[in-house]
Amino acid sequence: MALIECRNLTHVYLKGTPLEAVALQDVTLSVEAGEFVGIIGPTGSGKSTLIQHFNALLRPTGGALRVAGIDLANPRADVKNLRQQVGLVFQYPEHQLFEETVYDDVAYGPRNLRLNENEVGERVAESLALVGVDPNRFGRRSPFSLSGGEMRRVAIAGVLAMRPRVLVLDEPAAGLDPKGKEEILGQIRALHQAQGLTVLLVTHSMDEAAQLVRRLVVLARGRVVMDGPVREIFRRAQDLAVLGLGIPAIAELMLRLRGSGLPVSPDTLTVDEARVAIREALRWN
Amino acid sequence: MELTRYVTIGQYIPRESPVHRLDPRSKIAAVTVLTVAVFVVRDFSGYGLLTLFLLGVVLASQIPLGYLLRGLRPVLFLLLMTLVLNVFFSGIQGGTVLFQLGPVVATREAVLRAVFIGYRLVALVLVTSLLTFTTSPVQLTDGIERILRPFRRLGVPAHELAMMMTIALRFIPTLLEETEKIMKAQMARGAEFEHGNILRRARALVPVLVPLFVSAFRRADELALAMEARCYRGGEHRTRMKELRLAPRDAVALALTIAASFVFTIPYPTWQALLR
Ligand SMILES: Nc1ncnc2c1ncn2[C@@H]1O[C@H](COP(=O)(O)OP(=O)(O)O)[C@@H](O)[C@H]1O
Ligand SMILES: [Mg+2]
C-alpha cells in the first residue's frame, strides 16, 4: 500500500459559519515510499492545507486519508506516532525558534519524545550536520543571532531531529537570497538521495521543481488538475498558463528559440540540458 | 484547530445589507440608545418588544442568528454565575417561595430578577456583536474618531486613539493566525498542549509565546517603518479616501431606534391601561 493515500479528500475551513471556505475538494493522490514529489499551484490553491493533513495537523472534513497505514478519518488515530514519521517544515520555519541556544531548540523535538539526554545529543549533532550547520560552532549560540538562511536550516534540523521517514516542506526556499536557496535545496536533495527520505516539496517556483523533483502535482482552486512526471507536465505550457502558472525559465527559452526557428529539443529543463540541446540544434558537435 | 472559530470578537462579516450600509456613527449612536434602553426596561412586555426589535435588525443584517448566538459562548460562564448567584443569594427578604435547597431559598422575585439580569447581559452582547459584525474595523474607528473630534479641544487625542484601535483590531486575526501556525509547528515537533496538569500545560506554552512575541515585535517594527516611510505624522492635515456622510436612511434608522426604545420602557400597567 502507498505511504500516503488520499481519496476524495475535502477540507472546509470554519465549516458551519458564515466564513466557511472550501480549501480542498475531491483530492485523490497517492505517494509511494521513496518518491520525491513537488506540489505546485497558485497562491490559495490549497497546497498548505493539503500537506497539513499528512501529519494530522488538519483532519479531513470529507473523504478518506491514510498515511503510513494510519487511518486519519478516524478521530482516535495515533497522531503522535504519525507526527514522528512525517516531519512537516512550515513556511518560514525560523519563526518557530524559541530556545536560548541552537542546541536546545533542535533538542525540543527529541525531548518531547522523552529520549535520554545522550540520544538527544546524538540526534541534535546528526541533524545539524545534515543541514550543514556545525554543531560545535553554533550549538551554544542563540538562534536569534543567526542569519536568515542559518536560522532556517536550524529550524529544519529541528524537524529532522524527529527522524521522520517522510519530509514535507512548505516553500523551504522562500525569501532567501540565491545562495541560501541553492544551499537549502541542495541539502534537501541530499536528504532524499543519501538518507532515502520520501520528500514532498511545496513550491511556486517552476525552476526549483524542474531542478529537484521527478513527479509534480498541480493544484488549482483546491483540486488536483495535473499529476505526472515533471517533463510531461512542463510540456503542457498552455494549460499551465491558463492556471496562471508558468514553466521553468529554461523551458521558456527553448520555446522561444523554437518559435524563432531553431529546432531545439522541447524536452529541456536544466541549464546543462539546454547547452546540449542548443549545440545539437546548431550542429556544433 | 481553528482559533477563529472560537474568537468572534472584532470579526466583520461582509454582506450587502441595509444595516451594513448605515453610517458607523449612526450605528454607534443606536447601540448607545439601545444599551440605555436595556437598563431602563423593567418588565416582560418591554423585553419582549426589545427581543422582537433585535430579531428584526438581525434579519435585516443578513447575519445568521445561530452565528450571532455563538458569540455568547465566551460569556456563558458569566451568565450562569449571574443566574445562580441572583437566584440563591439575592438577599430579597420574604416573597413567594418557589423551591428550597437546604438552607438556600429561591423566591419568585429572585428568579425574576435573575432572569432580567441574565437577559440584559445577553442583549448587550448581541447588540455590540451586531455592531462589529456589520461594520468593518476601518469604518468603526472612523466613526469613533468623528464622534470624538469635538473633544479634541479638551485634549482628547481623537485621531491617535482611533488609529490605535484600528491597528489593534486589524491585528487580532493576524495574531490568532500566527498563534495557530506556531502551535501547529511545535505540534509537528511533538508538542502537546492538551495533556498533563496545569503546570505542564503552562510550560508547554513557552514555545508558542516566545515566537509569538518575537513576531509581534517584528510586525510592530515593520508597520512603524512603513508608516514613517509614507510620512505618517499623526492626524494633522490627513485627508481620507472615504469621507463619512450621513444619509437620510441614517436619520430614519436612528429615529426608529429612539422611538422604539421609548416604547420598550413603557411599563406593563400603562400598556394594560392603553389597550383597554
Ligand atoms: N486557517 C484558515 N482559516 C480559513 N481559511 C483558510 C485558512 N487557511 C487557509 N484558508 C483558505 O483556504 C484556501 C487555501 O489556502 P492555502 O492552503 O493556504 O493555499 P496555498 O498554500 O496554496 O497558498 C485559501 O482560500 C485560504 O484563504
Ligand atoms: Mg501556502
Coordinates of C-alpha atoms in Angstrom, one line a residue, chain B:
Chain B
M1 CA -7.6 23.6 15.3
E2 CA -9.3 26.8 14.2
L3 CA -8.9 29.6 16.7
T4 CA -11.0 32.0 14.6
R5 CA -13.9 29.6 15.1
Y6 CA -14.0 30.4 18.8
V7 CA -13.0 34.0 18.9
T8 CA -15.6 36.1 17.1
I9 CA -14.7 39.4 18.7
G10 CA -13.9 42.1 16.3
Q11 CA -14.9 39.9 13.4
Y12 CA -16.6 41.6 10.4
I13 CA -18.9 39.7 8.1
P14 CA -19.2 41.5 4.8
R15 CA -22.7 41.5 3.4
E16 CA -24.8 43.8 1.3
S17 CA -27.5 44.6 3.9
P18 CA -29.2 47.8 4.9
V19 CA -27.6 47.5 8.3
H20 CA -24.1 47.3 6.8
R21 CA -24.8 50.4 4.7
L22 CA -25.6 52.6 7.6
D23 CA -23.1 55.2 8.6
P24 CA -20.9 53.9 11.5
R25 CA -21.8 56.9 13.6
S26 CA -25.5 56.3 13.5
K27 CA -24.9 52.6 14.3
I28 CA -22.7 53.6 17.3
A29 CA -25.4 56.1 18.4
A30 CA -28.1 53.4 18.0
V31 CA -26.1 50.9 20.1
T32 CA -25.8 53.5 22.8
V33 CA -29.5 54.2 22.8
L34 CA -30.3 50.5 22.9
T35 CA -27.8 50.0 25.8
V36 CA -29.6 52.6 27.8
A37 CA -33.0 51.1 27.0
V38 CA -31.7 47.6 28.1
F39 CA -31.0 49.0 31.5
V40 CA -34.2 51.1 31.8
V41 CA -36.7 48.4 30.8
R42 CA -38.1 46.7 33.8
D43 CA -40.8 44.3 32.7
F44 CA -41.5 41.4 30.4
S45 CA -43.5 43.4 27.9
G46 CA -40.5 45.7 27.3
Y47 CA -38.1 42.8 27.0
G48 CA -40.4 41.0 24.6
L49 CA -40.7 44.0 22.4
L50 CA -36.9 44.6 22.5
T51 CA -36.4 41.0 21.5
L52 CA -38.7 41.4 18.5
F53 CA -36.9 44.6 17.5
L54 CA -33.5 42.9 17.8
L55 CA -34.7 39.9 15.7
G56 CA -35.9 42.4 13.1
V57 CA -32.5 44.0 12.9
V58 CA -30.7 40.6 12.8
L59 CA -33.0 39.6 9.9
A60 CA -32.2 42.8 8.0
S61 CA -28.5 42.4 8.7
Q62 CA -28.3 39.0 7.0
I63 CA -26.1 37.7 9.8
P64 CA -27.3 34.1 10.7
L65 CA -28.9 34.2 14.1
G66 CA -27.0 31.0 15.1
Y67 CA -23.7 32.6 14.4
L68 CA -24.6 35.6 16.4
L69 CA -25.6 33.5 19.4
R70 CA -22.3 31.7 19.1
G71 CA -20.7 35.0 20.3
L72 CA -22.4 34.3 23.6
R73 CA -20.2 31.3 24.3
P74 CA -17.4 33.2 26.0
V75 CA -19.8 34.9 28.4
L76 CA -21.8 31.7 29.1
F77 CA -19.9 31.0 32.3
L78 CA -20.5 34.6 33.5
L79 CA -24.2 34.2 32.6
L80 CA -24.6 31.0 34.6
M81 CA -22.8 32.5 37.6
T82 CA -25.1 35.6 37.4
L83 CA -28.2 33.4 37.3
V84 CA -27.2 31.2 40.2
L85 CA -26.0 34.0 42.4
N86 CA -29.1 36.1 41.8
V87 CA -31.5 33.2 42.4
F88 CA -30.0 31.9 45.6
F89 CA -28.2 34.8 47.1
S90 CA -30.4 37.7 46.1
G91 CA -30.9 39.0 49.6
I92 CA -34.6 39.6 48.9
Q93 CA -36.5 39.0 52.1
G94 CA -39.9 37.4 52.0
G95 CA -41.7 36.8 48.7
T96 CA -43.2 33.7 47.3
V97 CA -41.0 30.6 47.9
L98 CA -40.6 28.6 44.7
F99 CA -38.3 25.9 45.9
Q100 CA -35.7 25.3 48.6
L101 CA -32.3 23.6 48.6
G102 CA -31.3 23.1 52.2
P103 CA -30.7 26.5 53.7
V104 CA -31.0 28.4 50.4
V105 CA -34.3 29.6 49.3
A106 CA -35.3 30.6 45.8
T107 CA -38.2 33.1 45.7
R108 CA -40.3 34.1 42.8
E109 CA -38.9 37.7 43.0
A110 CA -35.3 36.5 43.0
V111 CA -35.8 34.2 40.0
L112 CA -37.5 37.1 38.1
R113 CA -34.6 39.4 38.9
A114 CA -32.0 36.8 37.8
V115 CA -33.8 36.3 34.5
F116 CA -33.8 40.1 33.9
I117 CA -30.2 40.5 34.7
G118 CA -29.3 37.5 32.5
Y119 CA -31.3 38.8 29.7
R120 CA -29.6 42.2 29.9
L121 CA -26.2 40.5 29.6
V122 CA -27.4 38.6 26.5
A123 CA -28.9 41.7 24.9
L124 CA -25.8 43.7 25.5
V125 CA -23.6 41.1 23.9
L126 CA -25.9 40.7 20.9
V127 CA -26.2 44.4 20.3
T128 CA -22.5 45.0 20.3
S129 CA -21.8 41.9 18.2
L130 CA -24.3 43.2 15.7
L131 CA -22.3 46.4 15.5
T132 CA -18.9 44.7 14.9
F133 CA -20.3 42.0 12.6
T134 CA -21.9 44.7 10.3
T135 CA -19.2 47.4 10.5
S136 CA -15.7 47.0 9.1
P137 CA -13.0 47.9 11.6
V138 CA -11.9 50.8 9.5
Q139 CA -15.4 52.2 9.4
L140 CA -15.9 51.6 13.1
T141 CA -12.8 53.6 14.0
D142 CA -13.5 56.3 11.5
G143 CA -16.9 56.6 13.2
I144 CA -15.3 56.8 16.7
E145 CA -12.8 59.3 15.5
R146 CA -15.5 61.6 14.2
I147 CA -17.6 61.2 17.4
L148 CA -14.5 62.1 19.5
R149 CA -13.4 65.0 17.3
P150 CA -15.3 67.7 19.2
F151 CA -13.5 66.6 22.4
R152 CA -10.1 67.4 20.9
R153 CA -10.3 70.8 22.4
L154 CA -10.3 69.2 25.8
G155 CA -7.0 67.4 24.9
V156 CA -8.6 64.0 23.8
P157 CA -6.2 62.6 21.1
A158 CA -9.1 61.5 18.9
H159 CA -7.1 60.6 15.9
E160 CA -4.4 58.7 17.8
L161 CA -7.0 56.8 19.8
A162 CA -8.8 55.8 16.6
M163 CA -5.6 54.8 14.9
M164 CA -4.5 52.6 17.9
M165 CA -7.9 51.0 17.8
T166 CA -7.7 50.3 14.1
I167 CA -4.3 48.7 14.4
A168 CA -5.3 46.6 17.4
L169 CA -8.5 45.4 15.7
R170 CA -6.6 44.8 12.4
F171 CA -4.1 42.6 14.2
I172 CA -6.4 40.4 16.2
P173 CA -7.0 38.0 13.3
T174 CA -3.3 38.2 12.3
L175 CA -2.1 37.3 15.8
L176 CA -4.6 34.5 16.0
E177 CA -3.4 33.1 12.7
E178 CA 0.2 33.4 13.9
T179 CA -0.6 31.6 17.1
E180 CA -2.3 28.8 15.3
K181 CA 0.6 28.4 12.9
I182 CA 3.2 28.4 15.7
M183 CA 1.2 25.9 17.7
K184 CA 1.0 23.6 14.7
A185 CA 4.7 23.9 14.0
Q186 CA 5.5 22.9 17.6
M187 CA 2.9 20.1 17.5
A188 CA 4.8 18.8 14.4
R189 CA 7.8 18.6 16.7
G190 CA 5.8 16.5 19.3
A191 CA 4.4 19.3 21.5
E192 CA 1.2 18.5 23.4
F193 CA -1.0 21.3 24.7
E194 CA -3.9 19.3 25.9
H195 CA -2.2 16.9 28.3
G196 CA -0.9 17.0 31.8
N197 CA -1.6 19.2 34.8
I198 CA -1.9 23.0 34.8
L199 CA 1.8 23.4 35.3
R200 CA 2.8 21.2 32.4
R201 CA 0.3 22.9 30.2
A202 CA 1.6 26.3 31.1
R203 CA 5.2 25.2 30.4
A204 CA 4.1 23.8 27.0
L205 CA 3.0 27.3 26.1
V206 CA 6.5 28.8 26.3
P207 CA 7.5 27.5 22.8
V208 CA 4.4 29.3 21.5
L209 CA 4.6 32.6 23.4
V210 CA 8.3 33.3 22.7
P211 CA 7.9 33.1 18.9
L212 CA 4.6 35.0 19.1
F213 CA 6.2 37.9 21.0
V214 CA 9.2 37.9 18.7
S215 CA 6.8 38.1 15.7
A216 CA 4.6 40.7 17.2
F217 CA 7.6 43.0 17.8
R218 CA 8.8 42.4 14.3
R219 CA 5.4 43.3 12.9
A220 CA 5.2 46.4 15.0
D221 CA 8.7 47.5 13.8
E222 CA 7.8 46.8 10.2
L223 CA 4.4 48.6 10.5
A224 CA 6.0 51.7 12.2
L225 CA 8.7 51.8 9.5
A226 CA 6.1 51.5 6.7
M227 CA 4.0 54.3 8.2
E228 CA 7.0 56.6 8.6
A229 CA 8.1 55.8 5.0
R230 CA 4.8 57.2 3.9
C231 CA 5.3 60.3 6.1
Y232 CA 2.7 59.5 8.7
R233 CA 2.7 62.3 11.2
G234 CA -0.5 61.8 13.2
G235 CA -3.9 63.3 12.4
E236 CA -2.8 66.8 11.2
H237 CA -3.7 67.6 7.6
R238 CA -4.7 64.0 6.9
T239 CA -7.4 63.5 4.4
R240 CA -9.3 60.4 3.8
M241 CA -10.3 58.4 0.8
K242 CA -13.8 57.7 2.0
E243 CA -15.5 60.6 3.8
L244 CA -18.2 59.6 6.2
R245 CA -21.5 61.1 5.0
L246 CA -24.8 60.8 6.8
A247 CA -27.7 59.8 4.5
P248 CA -31.5 60.1 5.0
R249 CA -31.5 56.3 5.9
D250 CA -29.3 57.1 8.9
A251 CA -31.8 59.6 10.2
V252 CA -34.6 57.1 9.7
A253 CA -32.8 54.3 11.4
L254 CA -31.8 56.4 14.4
A255 CA -35.3 57.9 14.8
L256 CA -36.8 54.4 14.7
T257 CA -34.4 53.1 17.3
I258 CA -35.0 56.0 19.6
A259 CA -38.8 55.8 19.2
A260 CA -38.7 52.0 19.7
S261 CA -36.6 52.4 22.8
F262 CA -39.2 54.8 24.3
V263 CA -41.9 52.2 23.6
F264 CA -39.9 49.5 25.3
T265 CA -39.7 51.5 28.5
I266 CA -43.5 51.9 28.8
P267 CA -44.3 49.9 32.0
Y268 CA -46.7 47.0 31.7
P269 CA -49.6 48.6 33.7
T270 CA -49.6 51.5 31.3
W271 CA -49.9 49.1 28.3
Q272 CA -52.9 47.5 30.1
A273 CA -54.5 50.9 30.6
L274 CA -53.7 51.9 27.0
L275 CA -55.1 48.7 25.5
R276 CA -58.3 48.6 27.4

